Coordinates of C-alpha atoms in Angstrom, one line a residue:
M1 CA 107.3 145.1 105.2
Q2 CA 109.3 142.1 106.1
R3 CA 110.2 140.9 102.7
F4 CA 111.3 144.3 101.6
K5 CA 113.4 144.7 104.7
L6 CA 115.0 141.4 103.7
L7 CA 115.6 142.6 100.2
A8 CA 117.2 145.8 101.4
A9 CA 119.5 143.9 103.6
L10 CA 120.6 141.7 100.7
S11 CA 122.4 144.6 99.1
A12 CA 124.9 144.4 101.8
V13 CA 125.3 140.6 101.7
A14 CA 127.6 138.8 99.3
L15 CA 126.1 135.7 97.8
T16 CA 128.2 132.6 97.8
A17 CA 128.8 132.7 94.1
S18 CA 129.4 135.9 92.1
S19 CA 127.6 134.5 89.0
A20 CA 124.5 133.8 91.1
A21 CA 124.6 137.3 92.5
L22 CA 124.7 138.8 89.0
A23 CA 121.9 136.5 87.7
N24 CA 119.8 137.1 90.8
E25 CA 120.0 140.9 90.6
G26 CA 117.4 141.3 87.9
L27 CA 114.7 139.2 89.6
L28 CA 115.5 140.5 93.1
K29 CA 114.8 144.1 91.9
M30 CA 111.8 143.1 89.8
Q31 CA 110.0 141.4 92.7
E32 CA 110.3 144.7 94.6
N33 CA 108.2 146.3 91.9
A34 CA 104.6 145.8 92.9
S35 CA 103.4 146.8 89.5
D36 CA 104.6 143.5 88.1
W37 CA 104.0 139.9 89.1
V38 CA 107.2 138.2 88.0
M39 CA 107.1 134.9 89.9
P40 CA 104.2 132.4 90.2
L41 CA 104.0 132.9 94.0
G42 CA 104.8 136.6 93.8
D43 CA 108.3 136.5 95.2
Y44 CA 111.1 134.2 96.2
S45 CA 109.6 133.9 99.7
S46 CA 106.3 132.6 98.2
T47 CA 104.2 135.1 100.2
R48 CA 101.7 135.9 97.5
Y49 CA 101.6 139.5 99.0
S50 CA 101.4 142.7 97.1
E51 CA 102.2 146.3 98.2
L52 CA 99.5 147.7 95.9
D53 CA 96.7 149.4 97.7
Q54 CA 94.7 151.3 95.2
I55 CA 92.1 148.6 95.6
N56 CA 91.4 148.5 99.3
K57 CA 88.9 147.4 101.9
G58 CA 86.8 150.5 101.3
N59 CA 86.4 150.2 97.5
V60 CA 86.9 146.6 96.6
G61 CA 83.2 146.1 96.5
D62 CA 83.1 148.3 93.4
L63 CA 85.4 146.0 91.3
Q64 CA 84.3 145.4 87.7
V65 CA 85.4 143.2 84.9
A66 CA 88.0 145.1 82.8
W67 CA 88.6 142.5 80.2
T68 CA 88.7 138.8 79.6
F69 CA 90.6 136.2 77.6
S70 CA 89.6 132.7 76.5
T71 CA 92.4 130.2 76.6
G72 CA 90.6 127.8 74.2
V73 CA 91.5 124.9 76.4
L74 CA 89.3 122.8 78.8
R75 CA 90.3 120.9 81.9
G76 CA 91.8 122.4 85.1
H77 CA 93.5 125.8 85.0
E78 CA 95.8 125.9 88.0
G79 CA 98.5 128.5 88.5
G80 CA 98.2 132.0 87.2
P81 CA 99.6 134.6 84.8
L82 CA 102.9 136.5 85.1
V83 CA 103.1 140.3 84.4
V84 CA 106.4 141.7 83.2
G85 CA 106.2 145.3 82.2
D86 CA 103.5 145.7 79.5
V87 CA 103.1 142.0 78.8
M88 CA 101.1 139.3 80.6
Y89 CA 102.1 135.7 80.1
V90 CA 99.2 133.2 80.4
H91 CA 99.5 129.4 80.3
T92 CA 97.1 126.5 79.9
P93 CA 96.7 122.9 80.9
F94 CA 97.6 120.2 78.3
P95 CA 98.6 120.9 75.6
N96 CA 100.4 123.7 77.6
K97 CA 99.9 126.7 75.3
V98 CA 101.5 130.0 76.4
F99 CA 100.2 133.4 75.3
A100 CA 101.9 136.7 75.5
L101 CA 99.2 139.4 75.9
D102 CA 99.6 143.1 75.3
L103 CA 98.4 145.1 78.4
N104 CA 98.4 148.3 76.3
D105 CA 95.6 146.8 74.2
K106 CA 93.4 144.8 76.6
G107 CA 95.0 141.5 76.0
R108 CA 95.9 141.5 72.3
I109 CA 97.9 138.4 71.5
I110 CA 101.5 139.3 70.8
W111 CA 102.6 135.7 70.3
K112 CA 101.5 132.2 71.3
Y113 CA 103.5 129.0 71.8
E114 CA 101.6 125.7 71.0
P115 CA 103.8 122.7 71.7
R116 CA 103.1 119.4 70.0
Q117 CA 102.9 116.6 72.5
D118 CA 102.0 113.0 72.4
P119 CA 98.4 112.7 73.8
N120 CA 99.4 109.4 75.4
V121 CA 100.9 111.4 78.2
I122 CA 97.4 112.3 79.4
P123 CA 96.5 108.8 80.9
V124 CA 99.7 109.0 83.1
M125 CA 98.8 112.4 84.5
C126 CA 97.4 111.5 88.0
C127 CA 95.0 114.2 88.9
D128 CA 94.0 116.1 85.7
T129 CA 96.1 117.6 82.9
V130 CA 97.0 120.7 85.0
N131 CA 100.0 123.0 84.8
R132 CA 100.9 125.4 87.5
G133 CA 102.5 128.1 85.5
V134 CA 105.5 129.5 83.7
A135 CA 108.6 131.3 85.2
Y136 CA 110.5 134.3 84.0
G137 CA 114.2 135.2 84.0
N138 CA 116.7 137.1 81.9
G139 CA 114.2 137.8 79.0
T140 CA 113.1 134.2 78.9
I141 CA 109.8 132.4 79.7
F142 CA 110.3 128.8 81.1
L143 CA 107.6 126.2 80.7
H144 CA 107.5 122.6 82.0
Q145 CA 105.3 120.7 79.6
A146 CA 103.2 117.6 80.5
D147 CA 105.7 115.4 78.6
T148 CA 108.4 116.7 80.9
T149 CA 110.0 118.9 78.3
L150 CA 111.5 122.1 79.9
V151 CA 111.5 124.8 77.2
A152 CA 113.0 128.2 77.2
L153 CA 111.0 130.8 75.2
D154 CA 112.2 134.2 74.1
A155 CA 109.9 136.5 76.2
A156 CA 109.7 139.0 73.3
T157 CA 109.0 136.7 70.4
G158 CA 108.1 133.2 71.8
A159 CA 110.9 131.6 69.8
V160 CA 112.4 128.5 71.4
K161 CA 115.9 129.1 72.8
W162 CA 116.4 125.6 74.0
S163 CA 114.6 122.6 75.4
V164 CA 115.5 119.5 77.4
K165 CA 113.7 116.4 78.5
N166 CA 113.3 116.2 82.3
G167 CA 111.8 112.7 82.6
D168 CA 110.2 109.7 80.8
P169 CA 106.4 109.6 80.4
G170 CA 106.8 105.9 79.5
K171 CA 107.7 105.3 83.2
G172 CA 104.8 107.6 84.4
E173 CA 106.9 110.7 84.8
T174 CA 105.1 113.9 83.8
G175 CA 105.4 117.7 84.2
T176 CA 102.8 119.8 86.1
S177 CA 104.7 122.2 88.2
A178 CA 106.1 125.7 87.7
P179 CA 109.8 126.2 87.4
L180 CA 111.8 128.3 89.8
V181 CA 114.5 130.7 88.3
A182 CA 117.2 131.4 90.9
G183 CA 120.7 132.5 90.3
D184 CA 121.9 131.3 86.9
K185 CA 119.7 128.2 87.2
V186 CA 116.2 127.0 86.4
L187 CA 114.9 124.4 88.9
I188 CA 112.1 121.9 88.2
G189 CA 110.7 118.8 89.8
I190 CA 108.8 115.8 88.5
S191 CA 105.3 114.4 88.8
G192 CA 104.4 110.7 88.9
G193 CA 104.3 109.5 92.5
E194 CA 101.5 107.1 91.6
F195 CA 103.6 105.3 89.0
G196 CA 106.6 104.1 91.1
I197 CA 109.0 106.7 89.9
Q198 CA 111.9 108.2 91.9
G199 CA 111.2 111.9 92.5
H200 CA 113.9 114.4 91.9
V201 CA 114.6 118.1 91.5
T202 CA 117.0 119.2 88.7
A203 CA 118.8 122.5 88.3
Y204 CA 119.4 123.4 84.7
N205 CA 121.8 126.1 83.6
M206 CA 119.7 129.0 82.4
S207 CA 122.0 129.8 79.5
D208 CA 121.8 126.5 77.6
G209 CA 119.7 123.9 79.5
S210 CA 122.6 121.8 80.6
V211 CA 122.3 120.0 83.9
A212 CA 124.0 121.6 86.9
W213 CA 122.8 119.0 89.4
R214 CA 120.0 116.6 90.2
G215 CA 118.9 115.6 93.7
Y216 CA 116.6 112.6 94.2
S217 CA 114.2 112.1 97.1
V218 CA 115.1 108.5 97.8
G219 CA 118.1 106.2 97.2
P220 CA 121.8 106.3 98.0
D221 CA 123.5 109.4 99.5
E222 CA 125.2 110.4 96.2
N223 CA 121.8 110.4 94.4
I224 CA 120.0 112.3 97.1
L225 CA 122.9 114.8 97.4
V226 CA 123.2 114.5 101.2
D227 CA 126.2 114.4 103.4
P228 CA 125.7 111.7 106.1
Q229 CA 127.4 113.8 108.7
K230 CA 126.7 117.4 107.7
T231 CA 123.1 117.1 106.4
T232 CA 120.8 117.2 109.5
H233 CA 117.3 116.1 110.4
L234 CA 116.1 118.1 113.5
G235 CA 119.7 118.9 114.3
K236 CA 121.1 115.4 114.0
P237 CA 123.2 114.0 111.1
V238 CA 121.0 111.8 108.8
G239 CA 123.6 109.0 108.7
K240 CA 124.8 106.9 105.8
D241 CA 122.3 105.9 103.1
S242 CA 119.2 107.0 105.1
G243 CA 117.3 107.1 101.8
M244 CA 117.8 103.3 101.4
N245 CA 118.1 101.7 104.8
T246 CA 114.7 103.0 105.9
W247 CA 113.1 100.9 103.2
E248 CA 112.8 97.1 103.0
G249 CA 115.0 95.6 100.3
D250 CA 114.9 97.4 97.0
Q251 CA 111.5 99.0 97.5
W252 CA 113.2 102.4 97.5
K253 CA 113.7 102.0 93.7
L254 CA 109.9 102.4 93.4
G255 CA 109.9 104.9 96.2
G256 CA 108.0 107.9 94.7
G257 CA 108.8 111.1 96.6
A258 CA 107.6 113.1 93.6
T259 CA 108.4 116.8 93.6
W260 CA 105.5 118.4 91.7
G261 CA 104.9 121.3 94.2
W262 CA 106.2 124.8 94.7
M263 CA 109.8 126.0 95.5
S264 CA 111.0 128.9 97.5
Y265 CA 114.5 130.6 97.7
D266 CA 116.3 132.6 100.3
P267 CA 119.1 134.5 98.5
E268 CA 120.8 135.4 101.7
L269 CA 121.2 131.8 102.7
N270 CA 121.4 130.6 99.1
L271 CA 119.0 127.8 100.0
V272 CA 116.1 126.4 97.9
Y273 CA 113.2 124.9 99.8
Y274 CA 110.7 122.4 98.5
G275 CA 108.8 119.2 99.6
S276 CA 108.6 115.6 98.4
G277 CA 105.5 113.5 97.9
N278 CA 104.1 110.1 98.8
P279 CA 106.2 106.9 98.9
G280 CA 105.2 104.1 96.4
T281 CA 102.9 102.2 96.8
W282 CA 99.9 103.6 98.6
N283 CA 99.7 100.2 100.3
P284 CA 101.9 100.8 103.4
V285 CA 102.1 97.1 104.2
Q286 CA 104.4 96.6 101.1
R287 CA 107.0 99.1 102.3
P288 CA 107.7 98.9 106.1
G289 CA 110.0 101.6 107.5
D290 CA 110.1 105.4 107.6
N291 CA 110.6 105.5 103.8
R292 CA 113.0 108.5 103.9
W293 CA 113.1 110.9 102.2
S294 CA 109.5 110.9 101.0
M295 CA 107.1 113.4 102.7
T296 CA 110.1 115.6 103.4
I297 CA 111.0 119.3 103.4
F298 CA 114.4 119.8 101.7
A299 CA 116.7 122.8 102.1
R300 CA 119.3 122.6 99.3
D301 CA 122.3 124.8 98.4
L302 CA 121.4 126.4 95.1
D303 CA 124.9 126.1 93.6
T304 CA 125.6 122.5 94.5
G305 CA 122.3 120.9 95.3
M306 CA 123.6 119.5 98.5
A307 CA 121.0 119.3 101.3
K308 CA 121.8 121.3 104.3
W309 CA 118.8 120.0 106.3
V310 CA 115.7 117.8 105.8
Y311 CA 112.6 117.3 107.9
Q312 CA 110.2 114.3 107.3
M313 CA 106.7 115.3 108.3
T314 CA 104.9 112.0 107.7
P315 CA 107.3 109.0 108.2
H316 CA 106.0 105.8 106.6
D317 CA 103.0 107.6 105.0
E318 CA 99.8 105.5 105.1
W319 CA 97.4 108.1 103.7
D320 CA 98.9 109.8 100.6
Y321 CA 99.7 113.0 102.5
D322 CA 102.2 114.5 99.9
G323 CA 104.5 117.1 101.4
V324 CA 104.8 119.2 98.3
N325 CA 102.8 122.3 99.4
E326 CA 104.5 125.7 99.3
M327 CA 107.2 126.8 101.8
I328 CA 106.5 130.4 102.9
L329 CA 109.5 132.3 104.1
A330 CA 108.8 134.9 106.7
D331 CA 110.6 136.5 109.7
L332 CA 108.4 135.9 112.7
N333 CA 108.6 136.5 116.4
I334 CA 108.5 133.1 118.1
G335 CA 108.4 133.2 121.9
G336 CA 110.0 136.7 122.0
T337 CA 112.8 135.9 119.5
E338 CA 112.9 137.0 115.9
R339 CA 113.4 134.0 113.8
K340 CA 114.0 133.4 110.1
T341 CA 111.2 130.9 109.6
L342 CA 109.6 128.6 107.0
V343 CA 105.9 128.1 107.3
H344 CA 104.3 125.0 105.6
F345 CA 100.7 123.8 105.5
D346 CA 101.0 120.1 104.9
R347 CA 98.5 117.8 103.3
N348 CA 98.6 115.8 106.6
G349 CA 96.6 118.6 108.3
F350 CA 99.4 120.1 110.4
G351 CA 100.7 123.6 110.0
Y352 CA 104.5 123.7 110.5
T353 CA 106.8 126.6 111.5
L354 CA 110.5 125.8 111.2
D355 CA 113.7 127.7 111.5
R356 CA 114.7 127.9 107.8
V357 CA 118.4 128.3 108.7
T358 CA 118.7 125.1 110.8
G359 CA 115.6 123.1 110.2
E360 CA 114.6 123.3 113.9
L361 CA 110.9 122.5 114.5
L362 CA 109.2 125.5 116.2
V363 CA 105.4 124.9 115.8
A364 CA 103.3 122.0 114.6
E365 CA 99.6 122.2 115.1
K366 CA 96.4 121.2 113.3
Y367 CA 94.9 123.8 111.0
D368 CA 91.7 121.9 110.6
P369 CA 89.9 120.7 113.7
A370 CA 88.7 117.6 111.9
V371 CA 92.2 116.1 111.7
N372 CA 92.1 112.8 113.6
W373 CA 94.8 110.4 112.1
A374 CA 97.3 111.7 114.7
T375 CA 96.8 113.3 118.1
H376 CA 99.8 115.7 117.9
V377 CA 103.4 116.0 116.7
D378 CA 106.1 115.1 119.2
M379 CA 108.3 118.3 119.2
A380 CA 111.4 116.4 120.2
T381 CA 111.3 113.7 117.5
G382 CA 109.1 115.6 115.0
R383 CA 107.0 112.5 114.6
P384 CA 103.2 112.6 114.4
Q385 CA 101.6 110.4 117.0
V386 CA 99.4 108.1 114.9
V387 CA 96.0 106.9 116.1
S388 CA 95.8 103.1 115.7
E389 CA 92.1 103.2 114.5
Y390 CA 93.2 105.3 111.5
S391 CA 96.4 103.5 110.7
T392 CA 95.9 101.8 107.4
H393 CA 99.1 99.7 108.0
Q394 CA 98.1 98.6 111.5
N395 CA 94.6 97.7 110.2
G396 CA 96.2 95.8 107.3
A397 CA 95.8 95.3 103.6
D398 CA 92.2 94.5 102.4
V399 CA 90.8 96.2 105.4
N400 CA 88.7 99.4 104.9
S401 CA 89.8 102.0 107.4
E402 CA 86.9 104.4 107.8
G403 CA 86.5 108.0 108.9
I404 CA 90.1 109.1 108.4
C405 CA 90.5 112.9 108.4
P406 CA 91.9 114.5 106.3
A407 CA 91.3 112.6 103.1
A408 CA 94.2 111.9 100.7
L409 CA 93.9 115.3 99.1
G410 CA 94.8 116.7 102.5
S411 CA 93.6 119.6 104.6
K412 CA 95.3 121.6 101.9
D413 CA 96.7 120.5 98.5
Q414 CA 98.9 122.5 96.2
Q415 CA 96.7 125.6 96.3
P416 CA 99.1 128.2 97.8
A417 CA 98.4 130.3 100.9
A418 CA 99.3 134.0 101.3
F419 CA 101.1 135.9 104.1
S420 CA 100.5 139.5 105.0
P421 CA 103.3 141.2 106.8
K422 CA 100.8 143.9 107.8
S423 CA 98.6 141.5 109.8
G424 CA 101.3 138.9 110.5
L425 CA 98.7 136.2 109.5
F426 CA 98.6 133.5 106.8
Y427 CA 95.5 133.1 104.7
V428 CA 95.0 129.5 103.8
P429 CA 92.6 127.8 101.3
T430 CA 91.7 124.4 102.9
N431 CA 89.8 121.2 102.4
H432 CA 87.5 119.8 105.0
V433 CA 87.2 116.3 103.7
C434 CA 87.6 112.8 105.2
M435 CA 87.9 109.3 103.7
D436 CA 87.7 105.6 103.8
Y437 CA 91.0 103.9 102.7
E438 CA 91.4 100.2 101.8
P439 CA 95.0 99.1 100.8
F440 CA 95.6 96.1 98.6
Q441 CA 98.6 94.2 97.2
V442 CA 99.9 95.7 93.9
S443 CA 102.7 94.8 91.6
Y444 CA 104.9 97.2 89.6
T445 CA 104.8 97.6 85.9
A446 CA 106.6 100.6 84.3
G447 CA 104.1 103.2 83.1
Q448 CA 101.1 101.6 84.9
P449 CA 99.5 103.0 88.0
Y450 CA 101.2 101.8 91.2
V451 CA 98.6 102.8 93.7
G452 CA 97.4 99.8 95.7
A453 CA 94.5 101.4 97.6
T454 CA 90.8 102.2 97.0
L455 CA 89.4 105.4 98.5
S456 CA 86.2 107.2 99.0
M457 CA 85.8 110.8 100.2
Y458 CA 83.1 112.8 102.0
P459 CA 82.6 115.9 104.2
A460 CA 84.1 116.0 107.6
P461 CA 81.7 115.1 110.5
G462 CA 79.5 117.9 111.8
G463 CA 78.4 119.4 108.5
D464 CA 78.2 119.1 104.8
H465 CA 80.7 121.7 103.7
L466 CA 84.0 120.5 102.0
G467 CA 86.2 123.5 102.6
N468 CA 87.2 126.5 104.8
F469 CA 89.2 129.6 104.1
I470 CA 91.1 130.4 107.3
A471 CA 93.5 132.9 108.8
W472 CA 96.4 131.3 110.7
D473 CA 98.8 132.5 113.3
A474 CA 102.0 130.6 112.6
T475 CA 103.7 131.8 115.7
K476 CA 101.2 130.0 117.9
G477 CA 99.7 127.5 115.6
E478 CA 96.2 128.8 116.0
I479 CA 93.2 129.5 113.7
V480 CA 92.3 133.2 114.0
W481 CA 89.1 133.0 111.9
S482 CA 87.5 130.5 109.5
N483 CA 85.0 130.9 106.7
P484 CA 83.2 127.7 105.6
E485 CA 82.8 127.1 101.8
P486 CA 80.5 124.5 100.2
F487 CA 83.4 123.0 98.3
S488 CA 87.1 122.8 98.9
V489 CA 88.9 126.1 98.4
W490 CA 91.3 125.0 95.5
S491 CA 92.4 128.5 94.5
G492 CA 95.6 130.2 95.6
A493 CA 95.1 133.2 97.9
L494 CA 96.4 136.8 97.5
A495 CA 96.9 139.4 100.3
T496 CA 97.5 143.1 99.6
A497 CA 98.5 146.3 101.4
G498 CA 95.0 147.5 100.7
D499 CA 93.8 145.3 103.6
V500 CA 92.1 142.8 101.2
V501 CA 92.5 139.1 100.8
F502 CA 91.3 137.4 97.6
Y503 CA 90.6 133.8 96.8
G504 CA 88.5 131.7 94.3
T505 CA 86.0 128.9 94.8
L506 CA 85.2 125.7 92.9
E507 CA 81.8 127.1 91.9
G508 CA 83.7 130.0 90.2
Y509 CA 83.4 132.9 92.6
L510 CA 86.2 135.3 93.1
K511 CA 85.9 136.6 96.6
A512 CA 87.5 139.4 98.6
V513 CA 87.5 139.3 102.4
D514 CA 88.7 141.5 105.3
P515 CA 92.0 140.1 106.6
A516 CA 91.1 140.9 110.2
N517 CA 87.9 139.0 110.5
G518 CA 87.1 137.3 107.2
K519 CA 84.1 139.4 106.4
E520 CA 83.1 139.1 102.7
L521 CA 83.7 142.4 100.8
F522 CA 83.2 141.3 97.2
S523 CA 82.0 138.3 95.2
F524 CA 81.8 137.8 91.4
K525 CA 81.0 134.5 89.6
T526 CA 83.3 133.7 86.7
P527 CA 82.3 131.3 83.9
S528 CA 84.0 128.2 85.4
G529 CA 85.3 126.9 88.7
I530 CA 88.4 128.6 90.0
I531 CA 91.4 126.5 90.8
G532 CA 93.8 129.2 89.6
N533 CA 95.8 131.5 91.8
V534 CA 94.7 135.2 92.2
N535 CA 97.3 137.9 91.5
T536 CA 97.4 141.6 91.1
F537 CA 99.4 144.1 89.1
S538 CA 99.4 147.8 88.1
H539 CA 99.4 149.2 84.6
G540 CA 99.0 152.8 83.4
G541 CA 98.6 153.9 87.0
K542 CA 95.7 151.5 87.6
Q543 CA 95.6 148.4 89.8
Y544 CA 94.1 145.2 88.4
V545 CA 93.3 141.8 89.9
A546 CA 93.5 138.7 87.6
V547 CA 92.5 135.1 87.9
L548 CA 92.2 132.0 85.7
S549 CA 89.0 130.0 85.9
G550 CA 88.6 126.5 84.5
I551 CA 87.3 123.7 86.7
G552 CA 89.5 120.6 87.1
G553 CA 92.3 119.5 89.3
W554 CA 92.0 116.6 91.8
A555 CA 88.8 118.0 93.4
G556 CA 87.2 118.7 90.0
I557 CA 88.5 115.7 88.1
G558 CA 85.1 114.1 87.9
L559 CA 83.7 117.1 86.0
A560 CA 86.8 117.7 84.0
A561 CA 87.3 114.1 82.9
G562 CA 83.8 112.9 82.8
L563 CA 84.3 110.4 85.6
T564 CA 81.2 109.1 87.5
E565 CA 82.2 106.3 89.9
D566 CA 82.4 107.5 93.5
T567 CA 85.9 105.9 93.9
A568 CA 87.2 107.2 90.6
G569 CA 89.8 110.0 90.5
L570 CA 91.6 108.3 93.4
G571 CA 88.5 108.7 95.5
A572 CA 87.6 112.3 94.8
V573 CA 84.7 111.9 92.4
G574 CA 82.1 111.0 95.0
A575 CA 82.7 113.9 97.3
Y576 CA 82.4 116.5 94.5
K577 CA 79.6 115.1 92.4
S578 CA 77.3 118.1 92.9
L579 CA 79.9 120.5 91.4
S580 CA 78.3 119.9 88.0
S581 CA 75.2 121.7 89.3
Y582 CA 77.2 124.9 89.9
T583 CA 79.8 125.2 87.1
N584 CA 81.0 123.8 83.8
L585 CA 84.2 123.4 81.8
G586 CA 86.0 126.3 80.2
G587 CA 89.3 128.2 80.5
Q588 CA 89.1 131.9 80.9
L589 CA 91.3 134.7 82.3
T590 CA 89.2 137.4 84.0
V591 CA 90.8 140.8 84.8
F592 CA 89.1 143.1 87.3
A593 CA 89.6 146.8 88.1
L594 CA 87.8 149.7 89.8
P595 CA 85.6 151.8 87.5
N596 CA 87.2 154.9 85.9

């Protein structure tokens, strides 16, 4: 398998810093052990692939519930549990409880961490009170709380080793994302793109929580950590202060570019990959220019934070197409040449394949046929070719631009895809949703929403379904097969060596399908809608599949927060109103296994 070939090769490669090599050694070995699930996305490459094959295409239909665990918390349960040896670590949305469960005793609680947070942070959490999971490293569990506190917990006892504040909720900065442990550092981003913040990623020293470096998304070069001559965009130097001079005046100071998505890491290159979100405000008329480096893939050196290359997918975003979705690292054959690639399914509806060493753009194609805001991506410039009819800037403020596909929640939001090195395909949970978008003039007040647009959302033309689960060939940019779903697929996918792909639905079904053709092999309805990410592990010689259910997130915000106006929830409530007929609130972990 590709990721294990890579890991084997790493033993012969000296990392750029000896301390990083020592600190990485534990997790590099642990991610090879398919019995555990030690990182939120399975491995540093974010493949969400497991070598376990006890559960396979022939017997997956026999899965049964092995045990369950109630989290005691409502709202949206994104992310998923970690498994380290005999212990499973489960997290919740606000107030961000963490449980250590004993796998030798069907989930007996070993310890729990219950932080005390100011509930006033809830109103400044854009799209539900979600949290995407904890990280593990060096006997420590790392949690990014809603109030932006990054806390290090002793994995054995739950005792707090250290904690630091990563942002200021008073300015609209919050914490929803999962940390990344790499080398001797813990990396975390920041949420709050709808509040005029400046997005950043910060590397904290794992030993004591001190800051190693912080790289902003926008602003002067020394803040973004770019070298005007050495940092490249599609092979060309970015030039001096590119994060300022592509904005009008001081608008960059309210520039957004939040970093609430997933991070990946290539230990051989010592590069960390992640994306930045929308520029502030949602009214594009107020911020002419490309608004760099919002909507951008960053490749940063782990030790220094300096950006080696960047790629802006949606210059001068006019639709809220955040670029924060996961970066899947895979070695693929592109046009007869083996390439170290990064595959990214962007909110804007294009699936990108780039060379992760150089940032060269290799493939950029639509992964939902409904996408209409741009005709294609110019492969020389990397720029999407915008259709005037769907340009909210060209149509102007106070004009309602109709029929834009995808909607602001994208052809895929943060729900992570999976990659199977056996099939060579990517399995992608998607949205099939369009919108009307009306920008308006908005002024900035710290801690208050800085949106400047009214949205409504609805199914894409030609049907009434709001989602598809697809298989994607990233070497060609082609959909191999597509399964329609009544609602958006907001659950992270899982691919296994048993030739099974799992995902969850907003109604609450855990499903298993054939990776070759998408044929449904198994379905079980959990107590609440699934926006969590499916994972698998082995314990006592038996393979298990686990998933969190608990409706919420952006798609489920109406049900989770009791919103009823169609335009509420930044436009999502109207599209998903009927969800309340199929599921209800409630956080639960469900663990499945084959019968004895």
